[in-house]
Structure formats: structure tokens, C-alpha cells
Amino acid sequence: MTGAQTPEVRSEEERRRGGGRSAPPDAWGIVPAYEDAFGAWTEVPTATRDALVRAMGGDPSASAPPEVDDVVVVRSGDRTPLAGATRIRFEDGTGRELDGELPDDLPLGYHDAEVAGRRDTVRVIVSPGRCQLPDADAGWGWALQLYALRSATSWGIGDLADLRRFASWSRQVGAGVVLVNPLNAVTPVSPRETSPYYPTSRRYLDPLMLAIEEVPGFEELDGHGELRSGGRALTDDAPIDRDRVVAAKLTTLERIWDEVEGVRTDPALVAFEVEGGRDLELFATFCVLAERHGGGWRSWPEALHHPDARAVAEVADAHRDRVRFHVWLQLLSDAQLARAGAELPLLGDLPIGADPDGADAWAWQDVLADGVSVGAPPDELGPQGQNWTLPAFVPWKLRAARYEPFIATLRAALRHVGGLRIDHVLGLFRLFWIPPGGTAADGAYVQMPSRELLDIVALESVRAGAFVVGEDLGTVGEGVREELDARDLLRYQVFWFEQDPVEDWTPKALASVSTHDLPTVAGVWTGDDAAMQAELGQEPDDDWHAELRARISGATGLPEDAPVADVVVALHAHVAAGPNRVVLAQLDDALGVTDRPNVPGTDRHARPANWSLPLPVRVEGLAAHPTAAAVAAAMTAARAARP
């Protein structure tokens, strides 16, 4: 989890001190007691438990939530009783008779079983149980904040054409994958949300990332040369001004939609509308409503609060052209992302949640806990705890929905990528819920149906042909890492936190030196990161920074006065020599950047530089950048030299 809402990030030593053990959950999934980060056993007050049950839509006096028997999740090869089952219909339209049992030769996928005495079918989800693994020699890749990487043709912000060009360059220097920050849509209002980890929807893309000059019809506009010049001039802005960028891009896109013949009748658009169905229609309608009534659906007229309301359908009909315009933006974004992914496999990034006032929360409000926010309990790095202001699925309601919101989210995230990083994968096991009106100190863990969720992750991974990485930094429950390993779901190992020698790291894991929330190599080595924290009113951990510098020297053999570029190259070669299936280098490190992309604990609006700092080198300049080239060469050599 990232942005202003940042999860607990703890060292291995801190993890060993506590925070993993918990009591078994009750029938509602609420964990009545857990070990906190200080090693103390924390009892959850009855008031908290009752508030969470009410937020689930339940009665605290009831012993358990309603029984859900609309879905069965099974492993391929298992024989599973299903009382009364008479026939199963497969996804391809075929079927077979059943005799009260699901046979062990069912195909992978989502099927429907007819059961005697039931009007509705039972959804049968057949999973392989394990995710697809990357090749053993998957090599190394870059971690990129796309918004920050601009080019001569960018309109103020790194775009999907820049991603394609970067992927092409990466392939040429030996990289095998590019991890890119979440590219999900945000609510189309001003001021525009800056954090990639606070989207309005995890299913749809942000048109802000469109390369406007590559949109079909741009060259047909009168005055397109002036538009080009004005858009490219925005690339001089630092920090990035998303509101200026979106104004320029949206105005041009509206002109293409209105003035270029054939755009509305394009067969590709018609096919995309059919493929997207009601979900895409609702998202586009949400965008229209947000433009008319402002961001935050709870502040809209009450008649528009539910997506099934008649008033919503009336708005969609009355503004059909604008709804289709937003669908068209998704088509353009999807096509440009596909072109980028064709250059080099992308590693997508799935945020842990979405804006509670956004499109997903509006569409799926019936399966979300009313007024609940997820976060983290008090710990060393956050004595008051953390509130990420993100909503939570009610476990039994999500199951009653046949997991369709979760499946749709995963499937969208796996589109056009070769792998997927799941932010705060620990949330598939348990999430820390903060009750309505409460603080993190009032919260409790709620157990998720992890076996079934992980089975669905495995199924979608195999169907997409993509590997999955679980970001497991934080308070890790007992058995979680063992379960990730058993599922072929890669863990996440970061040099700043790992105490073991790199040769003892986990093969089934993704490795990196740092992350977007943590100090860059240059920031640590020069001391600029600690100075930045002090300037922002945070108390730098001078001992930790000193420890990191000592560990860098020990790993690289370089003296304390070594040039930053030498340190960056040597440290990445050191990490790349480990046994991990995939190793990433942050482009920020290769370019000697001292600032973090995001500084946790600082308000994203009070500090607009969060998620808004452009990189000092543009796409065209990477080929001539000596440190970037040296990092690529060092990582390629280190990976090739592994036993």
C-alpha cells in the first residue's frame, strides 16, 4: 500500500518481534485478539466487534452471517460432493450430467451447476491451485513510475507511448520485464488525484496517460500543429501539473470525438462496448455523473446514489454521447497499453483498494462494509496506527456475489501484462478494519476467505499466462509466507529490509534494492533522504540510515566516499546475483535521483511533489546515460553468472 495511506513497513527484526499471531476468527471473520507490533496480546473490545458486524449489514446478536452456498471453489483433480447436483454447464456452452458429486476431471474455469430443489445455479470455480511461475531465467527488469518519465512528444506527463519506447529500450539493454506503477483511472474532477494507489476504479485505465499525438484522428484536426506545440510545452512543468495536462488532453480528445468523421461508428468501438458490457457502461456513466455533480458519489443527489436507480439510467440515456465518449477513452487507453506490452512483458501493479467515493465503490456498494476503512494497527512506525481511507469487501457478501467483483478486478489487472504485483497481498488473508467513526486504535483484523481468493488468483494467473508477485511487507500472519510459496506466488524481498546474505534469499521471490516509498540509493548514500525528512517535519531515523550505508559498503566493498554512480551499479549487481526469479532496478536509482517518488506520512495534497516529480532524463536520453547503461550491463552480467 502506498501514497498518503501507507501500510506498516517493518524490518525483519521488527517482524520477528511480534505482530504475527492471532486468535481464530469468529463466525463473522472478526479476529477477537492478536499480537501487536510490540509483542503484546491485544483484545478487541466488544464495541468494536459489534460496530464491525453492523457495518457488514449484520446483527451483533446473531451468531453468524447468512449461509452462502451459491459458490463452490475446487481444485482441478479433486472430487467434491455437491448434494443434489444434477448437471453442470461449462463456460463453452457444453455440459454433463452429475450425480451429487463434482468429478475430478472438470476443466479449469467458471461453470454453473444445476442442483435439485434450487432455482438458481451454483457457481463452480475450478482452479489449478498454483499460479504460473516466471521462467527460471526470467532475469531482471526495471521499476518505473510512468508519469515521471517524459519524452520530446509527451504532453506534460509520461504516457503510454513513452512506456512503449521505454520497454523497447529496456529490451535492447537486456531487461526482461518492466514494473509500472498502477495506471488505473481516477475520478475525473479537479484537483486531480495524484496517488496511483488511490484510483476511482481498479478495472479501468486513466486517460491522462494517453499519447494524444497517436490517437487516430489527431492529424486531421485543424491547428493540430499548435495543439502539439502547446501540449509538449507542458513537459517543462516541474512538479507535474496533472490539472493542466488533463485540460489540454481532454480538450483535444473532445475535438477529435466531435470533428473527426467515423470515430463514433468505428467497428472497434462498437466491439469494445459489447465486450465491456454493463460494467463498462456503468463506469462511463459514473464519469459523466462526476463531471456533472463533482467527485464523491455520496454527495450527489440521493436519487443517483445507487447504480441500479432509474435516475442513473435516465442520465445515461440523456447523455448517451458523453457516456460513449468515456467508453472511447477506455478503448484508446487499452489499445495503447497493448502496444506497450507487446514490446516487453509488463509487470502490472494492483492497488489494495479504491477510493470509497469512486466508481468501484459506487458500483459495488452492496458488497462493501458500510463506513469501514482499512489500515494498520499501531506499531513502531505509526504509534497511532494508520488509516488508508480505503473500503473493504464484506467476506460473506463477496462470496454471495460469487466473487465476481474480485474476479473482474483481477482480470482487468492482468490485461496486456506478463505479470502482476498485488499490493499488500496480506489483505487476501486478513485486513485491519477501522470501524465507522473510529481510529486505527479501535480497529480489528477481519479474516478473508483466503483459500478461495488465492485459488481465484491462481486460476486468473494461469489463464492470463502471467506470474504473480505478492507484496508481503508488513505484519505477516502465521503461515502466510508458506502459503504464498505453496501457491507459486512470488514474495517481495527488499535489500533495505533483508538481513540475510543475498545468496540465502528466496528463489520464489522478486527482489529489489528499494521501493517507491523508501529511500533511493543516492538519497541514503548522500544523506539527502534524512535531510528531506527533517525538512518535512519528520524525525529521520539516523541510526537506520547509517546502518544502510554500512550495509551498502559491506555488500559492494566500496568506501564511504565512493561516487553515487559507482555505488548504484555495484549494489544492483550484488542484488542481481541472488537466487530470486526476478530482480528489479528502480529507474530513479539508475538516474541518481535523491528524492523518493512518495514520502509516506506526508499528505498527498499538502506536498504536491508526492507522485509528481519528473525524472531528470527523458526517454530519448536513456541510451546515452552512463549510469543507466552500467546498471543494465551489471545486472545482465550478474544474472548470467549465477550458478
XYZ file of C-alpha atoms in Angstrom:
643
model
C 0.000 0.000 0.000
C 1.349 3.383 -0.884
C 0.591 7.059 -1.017
C -0.553 9.081 1.973
C -2.223 5.877 3.141
C 0.914 3.779 3.745
C 0.991 0.317 5.283
C 3.207 -0.805 8.071
C 6.706 -1.259 6.640
C 8.844 -3.148 9.120
C 12.279 -4.696 9.126
C 12.832 -8.426 9.501
C 13.897 -7.828 13.087
C 10.650 -5.976 13.813
C 8.642 -8.751 12.174
C 10.271 -11.339 14.421
C 9.401 -9.287 17.494
C 5.693 -9.708 17.016
C 2.529 -8.996 15.135
C 2.022 -12.372 13.510
C -0.027 -14.460 15.935
C -3.769 -14.071 16.324
C -6.752 -15.879 17.811
C -9.060 -17.819 15.471
C -11.692 -15.578 13.866
C -15.303 -15.763 14.963
C -18.144 -16.728 12.631
C -18.189 -13.191 11.197
C -14.484 -13.392 10.398
C -13.526 -10.933 13.118
C -10.303 -11.826 14.927
C -11.008 -11.330 18.674
C -7.361 -10.945 19.715
C -3.992 -10.541 18.051
C -0.355 -9.891 18.843
C 0.515 -6.280 18.132
C 3.761 -4.928 16.722
C 5.151 -4.520 20.238
C 4.623 -8.202 21.054
C 1.651 -7.520 23.335
C -1.587 -9.520 23.101
C -4.382 -7.138 22.104
C -8.011 -7.949 22.923
C -10.633 -6.472 20.596
C -13.356 -4.618 22.553
C -16.927 -5.831 22.217
C -17.920 -2.373 20.963
C -15.503 -2.715 18.055
C -16.741 -6.188 17.213
C -20.377 -5.063 17.262
C -19.652 -1.980 15.146
C -17.929 -4.116 12.521
C -20.787 -6.601 12.415
C -23.245 -3.751 11.876
C -21.005 -2.367 9.127
C -21.264 -5.763 7.444
C -25.039 -5.374 7.454
C -25.418 -7.916 10.230
C -26.976 -8.097 13.677
C -24.404 -8.271 16.507
C -26.749 -10.538 18.434
C -26.785 -13.092 15.608
C -24.352 -15.969 15.931
C -23.237 -15.901 12.311
C -23.873 -14.225 8.961
C -26.267 -15.805 6.463
C -25.050 -19.071 4.999
C -23.697 -18.709 1.471
C -23.986 -21.750 -0.773
C -24.060 -20.068 -4.189
C -20.423 -20.791 -4.990
C -18.046 -23.726 -4.727
C -14.302 -23.329 -5.300
C -12.483 -26.576 -6.043
C -9.050 -27.669 -7.191
C -8.568 -29.383 -10.509
C -8.240 -33.113 -9.873
C -10.346 -33.137 -6.704
C -13.667 -34.948 -6.341
C -16.040 -32.735 -4.360
C -19.502 -33.611 -3.029
C -22.292 -31.256 -4.150
C -25.534 -32.581 -2.729
C -28.358 -32.620 -5.252
C -26.168 -31.631 -8.221
C -27.742 -32.938 -11.441
C -25.914 -31.190 -14.279
C -23.051 -28.781 -14.892
C -22.836 -26.228 -17.691
C -19.329 -25.307 -18.776
C -18.142 -21.919 -19.989
C -18.032 -23.127 -23.577
C -21.744 -23.970 -23.524
C -21.344 -27.722 -23.236
C -22.329 -29.709 -20.165
C -22.585 -33.095 -18.496
C -24.764 -34.921 -16.026
C -23.834 -35.133 -12.340
C -24.824 -37.491 -9.548
C -24.348 -35.332 -6.471
C -20.593 -35.003 -6.893
C -18.224 -32.817 -8.865
C -15.867 -35.139 -10.755
C -12.099 -34.766 -10.737
C -11.763 -34.029 -14.461
C -13.586 -30.693 -14.660
C -11.874 -28.110 -16.870
C -10.406 -25.004 -15.300
C -12.795 -22.073 -15.258
C -16.157 -20.779 -14.091
C -19.083 -23.158 -14.532
C -22.674 -23.448 -13.280
C -24.162 -26.488 -11.600
C -27.875 -27.222 -11.517
C -28.968 -28.533 -8.128
C -32.245 -30.278 -7.398
C -34.620 -28.096 -5.402
C -32.752 -24.860 -6.213
C -33.963 -22.225 -8.600
C -30.546 -20.643 -9.084
C -27.424 -22.459 -10.169
C -24.311 -22.888 -8.039
C -21.179 -21.276 -9.440
C -18.380 -23.840 -9.625
C -14.897 -22.338 -9.839
C -12.222 -24.840 -10.799
C -8.688 -23.685 -10.018
C -5.224 -25.128 -10.663
C -4.316 -24.070 -7.111
C -0.954 -22.653 -8.175
C -0.037 -19.533 -10.123
C 2.055 -19.557 -13.247
C 5.707 -19.035 -12.418
C 8.058 -16.883 -14.450
C 10.819 -18.706 -16.266
C 13.686 -19.761 -14.033
C 15.914 -17.428 -16.057
C 13.406 -14.575 -16.106
C 16.322 -12.265 -15.476
C 15.916 -8.682 -14.399
C 13.806 -5.639 -15.113
C 13.140 -2.008 -14.338
C 10.670 -0.496 -11.870
C 9.172 2.630 -13.420
C 6.885 5.451 -12.317
C 5.441 6.154 -15.762
C 4.132 9.651 -15.020
C 7.738 10.705 -14.235
C 9.342 9.508 -17.480
C 8.684 12.091 -20.161
C 9.859 12.449 -23.754
C 10.057 15.012 -26.531
C 6.481 14.116 -27.520
C 4.965 13.988 -24.010
C 2.242 16.397 -23.054
C 3.437 17.189 -19.552
C 3.428 13.653 -18.200
C 4.879 10.273 -19.114
C 2.388 8.478 -21.355
C 1.719 5.070 -22.874
C 3.820 5.835 -25.952
C 6.689 6.682 -23.593
C 6.090 3.331 -21.885
C 6.336 1.597 -25.246
C 9.582 3.407 -26.085
C 10.988 2.649 -22.640
C 10.058 -1.018 -22.986
C 11.831 -1.148 -26.354
C 14.996 0.425 -24.894
C 14.800 -1.894 -21.884
C 14.689 -4.933 -24.127
C 17.726 -3.673 -26.024
C 19.793 -3.360 -22.821
C 18.862 -6.845 -21.600
C 15.835 -6.316 -19.357
C 13.055 -8.881 -19.401
C 10.231 -7.030 -17.674
C 9.075 -3.553 -16.640
C 7.171 -2.995 -13.396
C 4.968 0.036 -13.941
C 3.000 1.930 -11.313
C -0.797 1.451 -11.310
C -2.347 3.074 -14.392
C -5.902 2.986 -13.083
C -8.472 5.727 -13.620
C -9.143 8.406 -11.028
C -12.370 10.371 -10.668
C -12.455 12.981 -13.475
C -12.634 16.084 -11.307
C -10.254 18.850 -10.262
C -8.000 18.847 -8.298
C -6.923 15.574 -9.799
C -5.831 12.738 -7.531
C -2.064 12.214 -7.731
C -1.549 8.882 -5.976
C -1.588 5.869 -8.323
C -2.704 3.818 -5.326
C -5.955 5.711 -4.784
C -7.889 5.053 -8.003
C -11.590 5.556 -8.625
C -11.569 2.091 -10.221
C -9.099 -0.770 -10.336
C -10.724 -2.064 -13.532
C -10.278 0.852 -15.904
C -7.381 2.954 -17.159
C -6.532 6.613 -16.695
C -6.897 8.532 -19.998
C -4.378 11.004 -18.589
C -1.725 8.518 -19.771
C -2.873 8.627 -23.400
C -0.324 9.686 -26.006
C -2.545 12.243 -27.727
C -0.495 12.547 -30.891
C -1.001 8.812 -31.516
C -4.787 8.947 -31.183
C -6.358 8.223 -34.603
C -7.723 11.474 -35.994
C -5.303 13.850 -34.264
C -3.564 14.754 -37.530
C -6.937 15.567 -39.092
C -7.678 18.395 -36.649
C -7.329 21.959 -37.857
C -4.453 23.535 -35.985
C -3.054 20.232 -34.773
C 0.451 21.711 -35.022
C -0.428 24.381 -32.486
C -2.054 21.783 -30.257
C 1.120 19.705 -30.460
C 3.328 22.644 -29.509
C 1.105 23.647 -26.610
C 0.866 20.121 -25.258
C 4.597 19.477 -25.461
C 5.317 22.779 -23.713
C 3.670 21.318 -20.576
C 6.634 18.980 -20.261
C 8.635 21.893 -18.877
C 6.442 21.873 -15.745
C 8.035 20.575 -12.553
C 6.432 19.258 -10.482
C 3.965 17.698 -12.885
C 0.692 19.623 -13.019
C -1.951 16.990 -13.735
C -4.779 19.502 -13.918
C -3.070 21.436 -16.722
C -2.223 18.198 -18.508
C -5.723 16.765 -18.361
C -7.247 20.051 -19.516
C -5.066 20.083 -22.629
C -5.551 16.413 -23.390
C -9.293 16.354 -22.751
C -9.914 19.401 -24.936
C -8.065 17.757 -27.817
C -9.795 14.416 -27.345
C -13.186 16.131 -27.336
C -12.325 17.815 -30.624
C -11.339 14.502 -32.200
C -14.595 12.946 -30.977
C -16.680 15.831 -32.300
C -14.870 16.698 -35.525
C -13.283 13.576 -36.995
C -15.590 11.558 -39.196
C -16.053 7.897 -38.360
C -14.910 7.966 -34.736
C -18.349 7.240 -33.274
C -19.080 4.467 -35.792
C -15.675 2.778 -35.595
C -16.302 -1.020 -35.511
C -13.560 -1.336 -32.889
C -15.514 0.974 -30.572
C -18.744 -0.949 -31.109
C -16.988 -4.251 -30.383
C -15.326 -2.770 -27.284
C -18.700 -1.606 -25.983
C -20.134 -5.093 -26.438
C -17.146 -6.714 -24.744
C -17.262 -4.285 -21.816
C -20.993 -4.745 -21.294
C -22.855 -3.261 -18.353
C -19.728 -2.815 -16.218
C -18.106 -0.529 -18.781
C -21.392 1.325 -19.305
C -21.687 1.963 -15.558
C -18.112 3.200 -15.304
C -18.629 5.634 -18.179
C -21.902 6.758 -16.604
C -20.105 7.348 -13.299
C -17.609 9.586 -15.130
C -20.459 11.617 -16.616
C -22.150 11.959 -13.223
C -18.851 13.017 -11.604
C -18.380 15.674 -14.274
C -21.900 16.989 -13.621
C -22.072 16.721 -9.823
C -18.459 16.683 -8.672
C -16.391 13.920 -7.163
C -17.758 11.706 -4.410
C -20.962 9.854 -5.195
C -22.237 10.237 -1.645
C -22.519 13.998 -2.254
C -24.637 13.527 -5.394
C -28.422 13.851 -5.330
C -29.811 10.889 -3.424
C -31.596 9.542 -6.494
C -28.179 8.858 -8.040
C -26.645 7.039 -5.095
C -27.192 3.537 -6.461
C -26.150 2.391 -9.944
C -29.425 0.485 -10.391
C -31.550 3.579 -9.754
C -33.888 4.763 -12.506
C -32.392 8.265 -12.321
C -28.968 6.864 -13.222
C -30.364 5.170 -16.326
C -32.121 8.397 -17.274
C -28.866 10.355 -17.049
C -27.095 7.730 -19.150
C -29.790 7.950 -21.815
C -29.898 11.749 -21.796
C -26.118 11.991 -22.112
C -25.524 8.963 -24.301
C -22.907 10.697 -26.449
C -20.835 11.699 -23.420
C -21.101 8.170 -21.985
C -19.799 6.773 -25.279
C -17.008 9.367 -25.230
C -15.747 7.926 -21.941
C -16.025 4.410 -23.365
C -13.927 5.578 -26.320
C -11.246 6.891 -23.944
C -11.030 3.418 -22.429
C -10.711 1.860 -25.893
C -7.848 4.213 -26.764
C -6.087 3.542 -23.460
C -6.494 -0.213 -23.805
C -5.043 -0.182 -27.323
C -2.030 1.928 -26.359
C -1.317 -0.252 -23.314
C -1.482 -3.355 -25.515
C 1.124 -1.843 -27.867
C 3.434 -1.115 -24.942
C 3.033 -4.626 -23.556
C 3.885 -6.090 -26.947
C 7.378 -4.538 -26.753
C 8.334 -6.212 -23.460
C 6.331 -8.014 -20.774
C 4.918 -5.548 -18.286
C 4.519 -6.225 -14.590
C 1.262 -4.547 -13.611
C 0.535 -3.227 -10.133
C -2.805 -3.812 -8.392
C -3.623 -1.381 -5.537
C -5.080 -2.840 -2.356
C -8.282 -0.830 -2.773
C -10.035 2.091 -4.419
C -11.468 5.467 -3.473
C -14.557 4.943 -1.235
C -16.271 7.749 -3.170
C -15.165 6.377 -6.525
C -16.590 4.292 -9.346
C -15.867 0.828 -7.950
C -17.256 1.694 -4.521
C -20.384 3.116 -6.161
C -20.881 0.062 -8.366
C -20.142 -2.482 -5.616
C -21.505 -0.703 -2.562
C -23.774 -3.656 -1.765
C -20.773 -5.883 -1.003
C -18.694 -3.297 0.882
C -18.664 -2.722 4.636
C -20.577 0.485 5.319
C -18.304 3.223 6.674
C -15.354 0.912 7.317
C -11.833 1.857 6.305
C -8.840 -0.462 6.162
C -5.466 0.393 7.613
C -2.885 -0.843 10.090
C -2.806 -1.117 13.877
C -0.402 0.998 15.934
C 3.231 -0.012 15.524
C 6.746 1.400 15.790
C 6.454 3.443 12.621
C 2.902 4.607 13.340
C 2.167 4.788 17.069
C -1.381 5.989 16.322
C -1.942 3.363 13.637
C -2.751 4.087 10.014
C -5.985 4.733 8.160
C -5.667 4.205 4.405
C -9.220 5.508 3.780
C -9.992 2.535 1.552
C -13.179 0.433 1.760
C -13.339 -3.284 2.468
C -15.317 -6.131 0.941
C -17.550 -7.974 3.411
C -16.249 -11.558 3.203
C -19.610 -13.336 3.149
C -21.183 -10.754 0.815
C -18.271 -11.065 -1.610
C -18.768 -14.815 -1.582
C -22.518 -14.378 -2.117
C -21.646 -12.269 -5.174
C -19.787 -15.344 -6.468
C -16.559 -13.352 -6.132
C -17.434 -11.500 -9.327
C -16.038 -8.104 -8.159
C -12.745 -9.752 -7.208
C -12.572 -11.724 -10.452
C -13.340 -8.647 -12.556
C -10.638 -6.676 -10.754
C -8.005 -9.371 -11.258
C -8.931 -9.947 -14.882
C -8.644 -6.245 -15.686
C -5.299 -6.006 -13.891
C -3.903 -8.949 -15.884
C -4.876 -7.499 -19.257
C -1.864 -6.850 -21.525
C 0.741 -7.714 -18.864
C 3.117 -10.611 -18.310
C 2.910 -10.433 -14.533
C 1.059 -8.734 -11.697
C 2.239 -7.280 -8.395
C -0.534 -7.396 -5.780
C -0.114 -4.542 -3.342
C -0.375 -5.626 0.307
C -1.101 -9.255 -0.567
C -1.546 -9.823 3.164
C -5.023 -8.366 2.640
C -6.057 -11.589 0.911
C -5.561 -13.274 4.281
C -6.750 -10.644 6.737
C -7.382 -6.905 6.699
C -7.311 -4.453 9.570
C -10.748 -2.820 9.687
C -11.326 0.538 11.356
C -14.981 0.897 12.429
C -17.077 3.869 11.274
C -16.050 6.984 13.155
C -13.189 5.186 14.878
C -9.424 5.425 14.754
C -6.830 2.796 13.994
C -6.525 2.165 17.722
C -10.167 0.981 17.649
C -9.700 -1.494 14.797
C -9.576 -5.245 14.449
C -8.427 -7.792 11.913
C -11.068 -9.431 9.737
C -10.281 -12.772 8.190
C -10.795 -13.074 4.439
C -11.689 -16.339 2.634
C -8.027 -16.675 1.687
C -8.124 -20.215 0.297
C -10.790 -19.337 -2.233
C -9.321 -15.933 -3.067
C -5.899 -17.467 -3.715
C -7.471 -20.206 -5.830
C -9.060 -17.500 -7.981
C -5.734 -15.655 -8.233
C -4.135 -18.894 -9.415
C -6.861 -19.502 -11.996
C -6.615 -15.994 -13.444
C -2.812 -16.181 -13.423
C -2.786 -19.391 -15.450
C -5.478 -18.193 -17.841
C -3.580 -14.955 -18.481
C -0.222 -16.721 -18.714
C 1.140 -14.244 -16.168
C 3.092 -14.689 -12.948
C 2.017 -13.011 -9.697
C 4.059 -11.190 -7.053
C 2.624 -10.626 -3.592
C 3.940 -7.521 -1.809
C 4.275 -9.027 1.655
C 5.955 -6.189 3.559
C 4.226 -5.602 6.869
C 2.884 -7.530 9.840
C 2.775 -11.047 8.433
C 0.419 -13.615 9.934
C 1.483 -17.132 10.777
C 1.790 -19.414 7.779
C 1.237 -16.648 5.208
C 4.633 -16.857 3.541
C 4.481 -20.631 3.479
C 1.103 -20.422 1.757
C 2.404 -17.940 -0.813
C 5.269 -20.271 -1.593
C 2.957 -23.267 -1.905
C 0.842 -21.281 -4.362
C 3.830 -20.317 -6.548
C 3.043 -16.713 -5.718
C 6.318 -14.784 -5.572
C 7.226 -12.955 -2.393
C 8.807 -9.497 -2.278
C 12.324 -9.016 -0.878
C 13.899 -5.588 -0.430
C 17.589 -5.061 0.341
C 16.830 -2.245 2.767
C 14.951 -4.741 4.980
C 16.593 -8.116 4.429
C 19.270 -9.056 6.950
C 20.344 -12.380 5.416
C 23.118 -12.583 2.814
C 21.714 -12.194 -0.679
C 22.709 -15.751 -1.598
C 20.270 -17.003 1.072
C 17.286 -15.084 -0.294
C 14.192 -16.894 -1.531
C 14.198 -18.209 -5.116
C 10.434 -17.781 -5.442
C 10.554 -14.052 -4.813
C 11.018 -10.742 -6.572
C 13.998 -8.780 -5.280
C 14.884 -5.095 -5.376
C 17.067 -2.638 -3.536
C 14.244 -0.283 -2.591
C 10.652 0.622 -3.446
C 8.828 3.809 -4.422
C 8.011 4.536 -0.748
C 11.546 4.020 0.527
C 14.821 5.945 0.174
C 16.693 5.817 -3.103
C 20.306 4.662 -3.110
C 21.503 8.205 -3.767
C 19.265 9.535 -1.019
C 20.790 7.160 1.515
C 24.394 7.473 0.353
C 24.440 11.283 0.276
C 22.286 11.812 3.370
C 19.767 13.791 1.340
C 16.902 11.465 2.302
C 17.345 12.179 6.015
C 17.637 15.907 5.288
C 14.421 15.773 3.260
C 12.580 14.071 6.123
C 13.778 16.700 8.566
C 12.694 19.467 6.191
C 9.209 17.955 6.060
C 8.935 17.843 9.826
C 9.538 14.124 10.122
C 12.117 12.732 12.515
C 14.750 10.919 10.422
C 15.963 7.572 11.688
C 19.643 8.446 11.609
C 20.672 5.067 13.003
C 18.798 3.255 10.223
C 20.332 5.447 7.529
C 23.794 4.817 8.981
C 23.085 1.088 9.075
C 22.033 1.147 5.421
C 25.224 2.935 4.393
C 27.270 0.375 6.294
C 25.416 -2.482 4.662
C 25.960 -0.947 1.226
C 29.694 -0.717 1.884
C 29.756 -4.289 3.135
C 27.868 -5.597 0.108
C 29.822 -3.648 -2.508
C 33.254 -3.253 -0.910
C 33.161 0.458 -1.705
C 34.463 3.146 0.679
C 32.206 5.767 2.237
C 33.385 8.430 -0.200
C 32.672 6.391 -3.345
C 30.731 8.219 -6.086
C 26.996 7.633 -6.062
C 27.048 6.170 -9.579
C 29.586 3.519 -8.554
C 27.506 2.613 -5.514
C 24.300 2.291 -7.533
C 25.911 -0.017 -10.094
C 27.705 -2.210 -7.562
C 24.702 -2.578 -5.258
C 22.392 -3.610 -8.080
C 24.947 -6.132 -9.331
C 25.100 -7.536 -5.804
C 21.308 -7.986 -5.537
C 21.045 -9.324 -9.097
C 23.451 -12.140 -8.210
C 20.922 -13.632 -5.783
C 18.688 -16.652 -6.408
C 15.451 -14.699 -6.916
C 13.409 -15.467 -10.019
C 13.084 -11.762 -10.846
C 15.192 -8.771 -9.777
C 14.211 -5.142 -10.367
C 16.188 -1.918 -10.539
C 14.375 1.347 -9.921
C 14.972 3.768 -12.764
C 15.197 6.517 -10.141
C 18.295 4.817 -8.724
C 19.923 4.392 -12.119
C 19.461 8.129 -12.753
C 20.891 9.155 -9.375
C 17.653 10.652 -8.034
C 17.792 11.510 -4.318
C 14.057 12.117 -3.770
C 11.608 9.267 -3.196
C 8.629 9.180 -5.589
C 6.433 9.259 -2.487
C 7.159 10.173 1.119
C 4.896 8.120 3.411
C 3.268 10.005 6.223
C 3.029 13.255 4.284
C -0.328 14.414 2.990
C -0.546 13.985 -0.767
C -2.268 17.358 -1.139
C -0.033 19.268 1.273
C 3.054 18.007 -0.528
C 2.177 18.035 -4.236
C 5.617 16.667 -5.154
C 4.418 13.229 -3.997
C 3.828 11.235 -7.182
C 4.608 14.360 -9.207
C 8.398 14.594 -9.557
C 9.631 14.145 -13.131
C 12.810 12.186 -13.755
C 15.859 14.258 -14.744
C 16.388 12.326 -18.002
C 13.853 11.884 -20.783
C 13.227 8.681 -22.706
C 15.454 9.771 -25.589
C 18.359 10.405 -23.222
C 18.430 6.991 -21.571
C 20.576 5.355 -24.227
C 23.351 7.876 -23.596
C 23.087 7.877 -19.794
C 26.236 6.182 -18.437
C 24.859 5.001 -15.097
C 21.662 3.597 -16.576
C 23.723 1.692 -19.139
C 26.122 0.491 -16.450
C 23.301 -0.745 -14.211
C 21.780 -2.644 -17.125
C 25.117 -4.212 -18.040
C 25.916 -5.104 -14.426
C 22.548 -6.748 -13.826
C 22.686 -8.661 -17.097
C 26.169 -9.961 -16.235
C 25.239 -10.823 -12.646
C 22.158 -12.775 -13.721
C 24.137 -14.677 -16.360
C 26.860 -15.595 -13.864
C 24.515 -17.216 -11.351
C 25.051 -20.975 -10.850
